[in-house]
Amino acid sequence: MKKNDSNIKKAIKYLNNNQCIAIPTETVYGLAANAYSKKAVTRIFKLKRRPRNNPLIVHYYNLKDLKKDCEINNTFSKLYKNLCPGPISFVLKLKKISRISKIITNNSNSIAVRFPRHRLTRKLLKKIKFPLAAPSANISNSISPVSKQDVIDEFGHKLKFILDGGPSKVGLESTIINLIGKPQILRLGGIESKKIYKLINSLKNNFKKKNKVKVPGTSKLHYSPGIPMRLNAKKNFYNEAFILIKKRKKYNKNYFYLSKTNNLKEAAKNLYRTLRTIKKNGYKKIAIEPIPNFSIGEAINDRIIRASKK
Ligand code: AMP
Ligand code: MG
């Protein structure tokens, strides 16, 4: 049996026993458990030390599975057809007959759902008889994990199993879009907003009006590296780690490059890994040069602005 297949078997065993495991996704690693089981989902909240009022995203294999729990509409169908599986989450209405554990949604009748693209996790989802609740596999308010080692650094021996799928390809969390009532982007993320605007024209104006809906996962501290971070820096001060996107001629041991070629996708993929490396190296301060604010650069800026808030 191939190694991946035997690991998927192991993963299924843990999940069937209401345990939490870490799973790879293209955005970040998730801390996954059976979304139909109160016992399993409670373990996610405990392990992550996540406040109960912060709802979890539920991961499905396909539309057929989703329809057992959620109401869908035309906008959803269009986005699903064009963007899924992929780094986008949808807030939908829960069906009354849904089996989703109520603690996932904090007793609300709306739910955030996603169809992850990672090959191993899709294989896993196809084989189990329940969807997976899976927030990022980190202690609440710390940096999201983008590799197996990051997950080990977060939970150590407390987490029994990690399905290793290599480094996350996107490296930032999913874009979240509310599809109850007028569509609205609630969090920028892995799918650039321009791609979504192309599919739903009316959305653009709606987002520009400033997002007033309180989304728990978008609280100030959510993506904090735990040390002060200075944005739009032109240079770094003594002992400050300096995160750069554009190559500089001069070498400096405190420079950390997000991309070799000034590429925003590559920068997004490397952001969380770089923040972790800087922390591990014992720096007490970070400076970061301006990140272009288009395509996935918008989501990078969203995260570093939050990370820079105290
Ligand atoms: P993550 O920690 O990346 O899994 O993100 C989960 C985030 O999804 C939450 O913090 C919320 O921002 C969002 N979310 C989940 N469920 C809902 C919901 N029912 N309504 C609105 N936003 C939600
Ligand atoms: Mg998270």
mmCIF file of C-alpha atoms in Angstrom, residues 66-292:
data_model
loop_
_atom_site.group_PDB
_atom_site.id
_atom_site.type_symbol
_atom_site.label_atom_id
_atom_site.label_comp_id
_atom_site.label_asym_id
_atom_site.label_seq_id
_atom_site.Cartn_x
_atom_site.Cartn_y
_atom_site.Cartn_z
ATOM 1 C CA LEU A 66 -23.360 19.931 1.068
ATOM 2 C CA LYS A 67 -27.031 19.835 0.094
ATOM 3 C CA LYS A 68 -27.761 17.475 2.989
ATOM 4 C CA ASP A 69 -27.058 20.341 5.391
ATOM 5 C CA CYS A 70 -27.351 23.677 3.544
ATOM 6 C CA GLU A 71 -29.725 25.713 1.412
ATOM 7 C CA ILE A 72 -28.120 26.904 -1.808
ATOM 8 C CA ASN A 73 -28.990 29.699 -4.274
ATOM 9 C CA ASN A 74 -28.055 30.793 -7.823
ATOM 10 C CA THR A 75 -25.095 32.953 -6.781
ATOM 11 C CA PHE A 76 -23.664 30.043 -4.852
ATOM 12 C CA SER A 77 -24.099 27.684 -7.826
ATOM 13 C CA LYS A 78 -22.240 30.090 -10.102
ATOM 14 C CA LEU A 79 -19.331 30.530 -7.708
ATOM 15 C CA TYR A 80 -19.202 26.817 -6.963
ATOM 16 C CA LYS A 81 -19.059 25.947 -10.658
ATOM 17 C CA ASN A 82 -16.252 28.415 -11.344
ATOM 18 C CA LEU A 83 -14.125 28.434 -8.212
ATOM 19 C CA CYS A 84 -14.523 25.121 -6.389
ATOM 20 C CA PRO A 85 -12.747 23.187 -5.124
ATOM 21 C CA GLY A 86 -10.610 26.127 -4.040
ATOM 22 C CA PRO A 87 -9.701 28.703 -1.377
ATOM 23 C CA ILE A 88 -13.153 30.257 -0.937
ATOM 24 C CA SER A 89 -15.713 29.796 1.873
ATOM 25 C CA PHE A 90 -19.426 30.561 1.645
ATOM 26 C CA VAL A 91 -21.823 31.560 4.403
ATOM 27 C CA LEU A 92 -25.116 29.783 3.708
ATOM 28 C CA LYS A 93 -28.380 28.986 5.488
ATOM 29 C CA LEU A 94 -28.480 25.733 7.407
ATOM 30 C CA LYS A 95 -31.325 23.339 6.642
ATOM 31 C CA LYS A 96 -33.586 22.507 9.577
ATOM 32 C CA ILE A 97 -32.820 18.827 9.067
ATOM 33 C CA SER A 98 -29.045 19.424 9.065
ATOM 34 C CA ARG A 99 -26.967 17.192 11.348
ATOM 35 C CA ILE A 100 -24.231 19.813 11.854
ATOM 36 C CA SER A 101 -23.340 20.128 15.542
ATOM 37 C CA LYS A 102 -24.784 23.370 16.903
ATOM 38 C CA ILE A 103 -21.563 24.406 18.589
ATOM 39 C CA ILE A 104 -19.920 24.798 15.178
ATOM 40 C CA THR A 105 -22.162 27.726 14.308
ATOM 41 C CA ASN A 106 -22.583 29.015 17.862
ATOM 42 C CA ASN A 107 -26.284 28.070 17.570
ATOM 43 C CA SER A 108 -26.834 30.289 14.545
ATOM 44 C CA ASN A 109 -28.770 29.062 11.512
ATOM 45 C CA SER A 110 -26.023 30.171 9.124
ATOM 46 C CA ILE A 111 -22.849 28.219 8.423
ATOM 47 C CA ALA A 112 -19.533 28.806 6.618
ATOM 48 C CA VAL A 113 -18.600 25.999 4.196
ATOM 49 C CA ARG A 114 -15.709 25.222 1.886
ATOM 50 C CA PHE A 115 -14.498 22.662 -0.662
ATOM 51 C CA PRO A 116 -10.727 22.370 -0.232
ATOM 52 C CA ARG A 117 -8.648 21.568 -3.300
ATOM 53 C CA HIS A 118 -5.740 19.681 -1.711
ATOM 54 C CA ARG A 119 -5.535 16.212 -3.281
ATOM 55 C CA LEU A 120 -5.034 14.243 -0.038
ATOM 56 C CA THR A 121 -7.788 16.016 1.830
ATOM 57 C CA ARG A 122 -10.175 15.495 -1.079
ATOM 58 C CA LYS A 123 -9.339 11.789 -1.004
ATOM 59 C CA LEU A 124 -10.065 11.781 2.719
ATOM 60 C CA LEU A 125 -13.349 13.701 2.409
ATOM 61 C CA LYS A 126 -14.519 11.319 -0.292
ATOM 62 C CA LYS A 127 -14.025 8.329 1.970
ATOM 63 C CA ILE A 128 -15.742 9.516 5.153
ATOM 64 C CA LYS A 129 -19.469 9.762 5.847
ATOM 65 C CA PHE A 130 -19.452 13.214 7.414
ATOM 66 C CA PRO A 131 -18.126 16.703 6.624
ATOM 67 C CA LEU A 132 -15.128 18.047 8.551
ATOM 68 C CA ALA A 133 -15.180 21.091 10.783
ATOM 69 C CA ALA A 134 -11.684 22.503 10.334
ATOM 70 C CA PRO A 135 -10.402 25.862 11.552
ATOM 71 C CA SER A 136 -6.701 26.594 11.111
ATOM 72 C CA ALA A 137 -4.491 24.190 13.083
ATOM 73 C CA ASN A 138 -2.992 26.722 15.476
ATOM 74 C CA ILE A 139 -3.662 27.935 19.013
ATOM 75 C CA SER A 140 -6.154 30.827 18.753
ATOM 76 C CA ASN A 141 -4.592 34.153 17.775
ATOM 77 C CA SER A 142 -1.275 32.642 16.733
ATOM 78 C CA ILE A 143 0.022 32.364 13.145
ATOM 79 C CA SER A 144 -1.732 29.848 10.881
ATOM 80 C CA PRO A 145 0.333 26.744 10.055
ATOM 81 C CA VAL A 146 1.439 26.079 6.486
ATOM 82 C CA SER A 147 3.425 22.846 7.032
ATOM 83 C CA LYS A 148 3.452 19.734 9.216
ATOM 84 C CA GLN A 149 6.286 21.197 11.319
ATOM 85 C CA ASP A 150 4.235 24.350 11.999
ATOM 86 C CA VAL A 151 1.410 22.185 13.363
ATOM 87 C CA ILE A 152 3.867 20.278 15.576
ATOM 88 C CA ASP A 153 5.186 23.613 16.853
ATOM 89 C CA GLU A 154 1.622 24.611 17.805
ATOM 90 C CA PHE A 155 0.316 21.468 19.499
ATOM 91 C CA GLY A 156 3.262 19.114 20.150
ATOM 92 C CA HIS A 157 2.161 15.717 21.467
ATOM 93 C CA LYS A 158 -1.376 16.948 22.239
ATOM 94 C CA LEU A 159 -2.361 16.270 18.632
ATOM 95 C CA LYS A 160 -2.342 12.564 17.815
ATOM 96 C CA PHE A 161 -2.107 12.660 14.026
ATOM 97 C CA ILE A 162 -1.110 14.995 11.205
ATOM 98 C CA LEU A 163 -1.830 14.092 7.606
ATOM 99 C CA ASP A 164 1.268 15.441 5.867
ATOM 100 C CA GLY A 165 0.478 17.030 2.518
ATOM 101 C CA GLY A 166 3.585 19.168 2.104
ATOM 102 C CA PRO A 167 3.623 22.976 2.294
ATOM 103 C CA SER A 168 0.295 24.762 1.675
ATOM 104 C CA LYS A 169 0.249 26.158 -1.873
ATOM 105 C CA VAL A 170 -1.750 29.348 -1.250
ATOM 106 C CA GLY A 171 -0.520 29.991 2.282
ATOM 107 C CA LEU A 172 -3.296 32.395 3.337
ATOM 108 C CA GLU A 173 -6.786 31.582 4.648
ATOM 109 C CA SER A 174 -9.798 31.336 2.343
ATOM 110 C CA THR A 175 -11.793 34.285 1.076
ATOM 111 C CA ILE A 176 -15.142 34.297 2.934
ATOM 112 C CA ILE A 177 -18.275 35.442 1.146
ATOM 113 C CA ASN A 178 -21.697 35.803 2.733
ATOM 114 C CA LEU A 179 -24.431 34.538 0.392
ATOM 115 C CA ILE A 180 -27.389 35.107 2.692
ATOM 116 C CA GLY A 181 -29.225 38.155 1.362
ATOM 117 C CA LYS A 182 -27.053 40.521 -0.665
ATOM 118 C CA PRO A 183 -23.681 38.841 -1.377
ATOM 119 C CA GLN A 184 -20.800 40.365 0.546
ATOM 120 C CA ILE A 185 -17.118 39.544 0.975
ATOM 121 C CA LEU A 186 -16.468 39.181 4.708
ATOM 122 C CA ARG A 187 -12.772 38.324 4.613
ATOM 123 C CA LEU A 188 -10.191 38.701 1.852
ATOM 124 C CA GLY A 189 -8.194 35.565 1.146
ATOM 125 C CA GLY A 190 -6.954 32.931 -1.274
ATOM 126 C CA ILE A 191 -9.262 33.826 -4.170
ATOM 127 C CA GLU A 192 -8.651 37.392 -5.288
ATOM 128 C CA SER A 193 -11.744 39.599 -5.096
ATOM 129 C CA LYS A 194 -11.414 40.620 -8.776
ATOM 130 C CA LYS A 195 -12.122 37.037 -9.827
ATOM 131 C CA ILE A 196 -15.305 37.069 -7.731
ATOM 132 C CA TYR A 197 -16.396 40.500 -9.031
ATOM 133 C CA LYS A 198 -16.144 39.149 -12.562
ATOM 134 C CA LEU A 199 -18.672 36.476 -11.667
ATOM 135 C CA ILE A 200 -20.980 38.626 -9.527
ATOM 136 C CA ASN A 201 -21.080 42.181 -10.763
ATOM 137 C CA SER A 202 -23.201 43.670 -7.985
ATOM 138 C CA LEU A 203 -20.727 42.562 -5.341
ATOM 139 C CA LYS A 204 -18.061 45.187 -5.949
ATOM 140 C CA ASN A 205 -20.106 48.180 -4.785
ATOM 141 C CA ASN A 206 -21.379 46.241 -1.858
ATOM 142 C CA PHE A 207 -17.858 45.535 -0.557
ATOM 143 C CA LYS A 208 -16.665 49.089 -1.151
ATOM 144 C CA LYS A 209 -19.309 50.402 1.231
ATOM 145 C CA LYS A 210 -17.098 49.070 4.026
ATOM 146 C CA ASN A 211 -17.816 45.880 5.682
ATOM 147 C CA LYS A 212 -19.865 46.531 8.818
ATOM 148 C CA VAL A 213 -20.732 42.917 9.606
ATOM 149 C CA LYS A 214 -18.794 41.709 12.613
ATOM 150 C CA VAL A 215 -16.933 38.589 11.574
ATOM 151 C CA PRO A 216 -15.285 36.930 14.557
ATOM 152 C CA GLY A 217 -12.263 35.617 12.640
ATOM 153 C CA THR A 218 -11.441 39.094 11.502
ATOM 154 C CA SER A 219 -10.785 40.432 14.975
ATOM 155 C CA LYS A 220 -7.663 42.556 15.337
ATOM 156 C CA LEU A 221 -5.471 39.992 17.033
ATOM 157 C CA HIS A 222 -6.336 37.084 14.779
ATOM 158 C CA TYR A 223 -3.123 36.831 12.782
ATOM 159 C CA SER A 224 -0.675 38.099 15.339
ATOM 160 C CA PRO A 225 2.994 37.063 15.284
ATOM 161 C CA GLY A 226 3.141 38.123 18.968
ATOM 162 C CA ILE A 227 5.837 40.785 18.408
ATOM 163 C CA PRO A 228 5.454 44.384 17.160
ATOM 164 C CA MET A 229 5.286 44.806 13.402
ATOM 165 C CA ARG A 230 5.916 48.064 11.544
ATOM 166 C CA LEU A 231 4.268 48.416 8.119
ATOM 167 C CA ASN A 232 5.330 50.314 4.959
ATOM 168 C CA ALA A 233 8.933 50.464 6.144
ATOM 169 C CA LYS A 234 11.613 51.834 3.798
ATOM 170 C CA LYS A 235 14.454 50.444 5.925
ATOM 171 C CA ASN A 236 14.923 48.458 9.100
ATOM 172 C CA PHE A 237 16.323 49.663 12.378
ATOM 173 C CA TYR A 238 19.006 47.920 14.400
ATOM 174 C CA ASN A 239 17.988 44.339 15.333
ATOM 175 C CA GLU A 240 14.681 44.584 13.501
ATOM 176 C CA ALA A 241 13.812 41.707 11.123
ATOM 177 C CA PHE A 242 13.001 43.230 7.735
ATOM 178 C CA ILE A 243 10.480 41.481 5.471
ATOM 179 C CA LEU A 244 10.993 42.352 1.810
ATOM 180 C CA ILE A 245 9.295 41.570 -1.431
ATOM 181 C CA LYS A 246 11.774 43.249 -3.761
ATOM 182 C CA LYS A 247 15.357 42.035 -3.946
ATOM 183 C CA ARG A 248 17.919 44.559 -2.569
ATOM 184 C CA LYS A 249 21.451 44.817 -3.827
ATOM 185 C CA LYS A 250 23.047 44.910 -0.403
ATOM 186 C CA TYR A 251 23.132 41.805 1.782
ATOM 187 C CA ASN A 252 21.885 42.126 5.335
ATOM 188 C CA LYS A 253 21.471 39.227 7.755
ATOM 189 C CA ASN A 254 18.193 40.692 9.001
ATOM 190 C CA TYR A 255 16.538 40.615 5.569
ATOM 191 C CA PHE A 256 13.789 38.038 4.925
ATOM 192 C CA TYR A 257 12.501 37.772 1.362
ATOM 193 C CA LEU A 258 8.898 36.801 0.643
ATOM 194 C CA SER A 259 9.600 36.233 -3.023
ATOM 195 C CA LYS A 260 12.578 35.727 -5.313
ATOM 196 C CA THR A 261 11.015 37.557 -8.214
ATOM 197 C CA ASN A 262 8.652 40.128 -6.676
ATOM 198 C CA ASN A 263 5.753 37.727 -7.192
ATOM 199 C CA LEU A 264 2.660 38.262 -4.992
ATOM 200 C CA LYS A 265 1.456 34.646 -5.075
ATOM 201 C CA GLU A 266 4.841 33.457 -3.936
ATOM 202 C CA ALA A 267 4.854 36.180 -1.263
ATOM 203 C CA ALA A 268 1.468 35.019 0.072
ATOM 204 C CA LYS A 269 2.709 31.456 0.210
ATOM 205 C CA ASN A 270 5.790 32.488 2.193
ATOM 206 C CA LEU A 271 4.290 35.065 4.575
ATOM 207 C CA TYR A 272 3.361 32.855 7.557
ATOM 208 C CA ARG A 273 6.477 30.681 7.223
ATOM 209 C CA THR A 274 8.616 33.835 7.280
ATOM 210 C CA LEU A 275 6.852 35.200 10.373
ATOM 211 C CA ARG A 276 7.456 31.893 12.155
ATOM 212 C CA THR A 277 11.130 31.830 11.159
ATOM 213 C CA ILE A 278 11.598 35.380 12.444
ATOM 214 C CA LYS A 279 10.028 34.468 15.782
ATOM 215 C CA LYS A 280 12.090 31.281 16.073
ATOM 216 C CA ASN A 281 15.247 33.309 15.445
ATOM 217 C CA GLY A 282 14.437 35.394 18.508
ATOM 218 C CA TYR A 283 13.754 38.775 16.890
ATOM 219 C CA LYS A 284 11.721 41.154 19.049
ATOM 220 C CA LYS A 285 10.544 43.460 16.246
ATOM 221 C CA ILE A 286 9.544 43.209 12.602
ATOM 222 C CA ALA A 287 9.471 45.791 9.824
ATOM 223 C CA ILE A 288 7.844 45.084 6.470
ATOM 224 C CA GLU A 289 8.181 46.996 3.227
ATOM 225 C CA PRO A 290 5.045 48.138 1.303
ATOM 226 C CA ILE A 291 3.208 45.262 -0.379
ATOM 227 C CA PRO A 292 1.459 46.143 -3.688
#
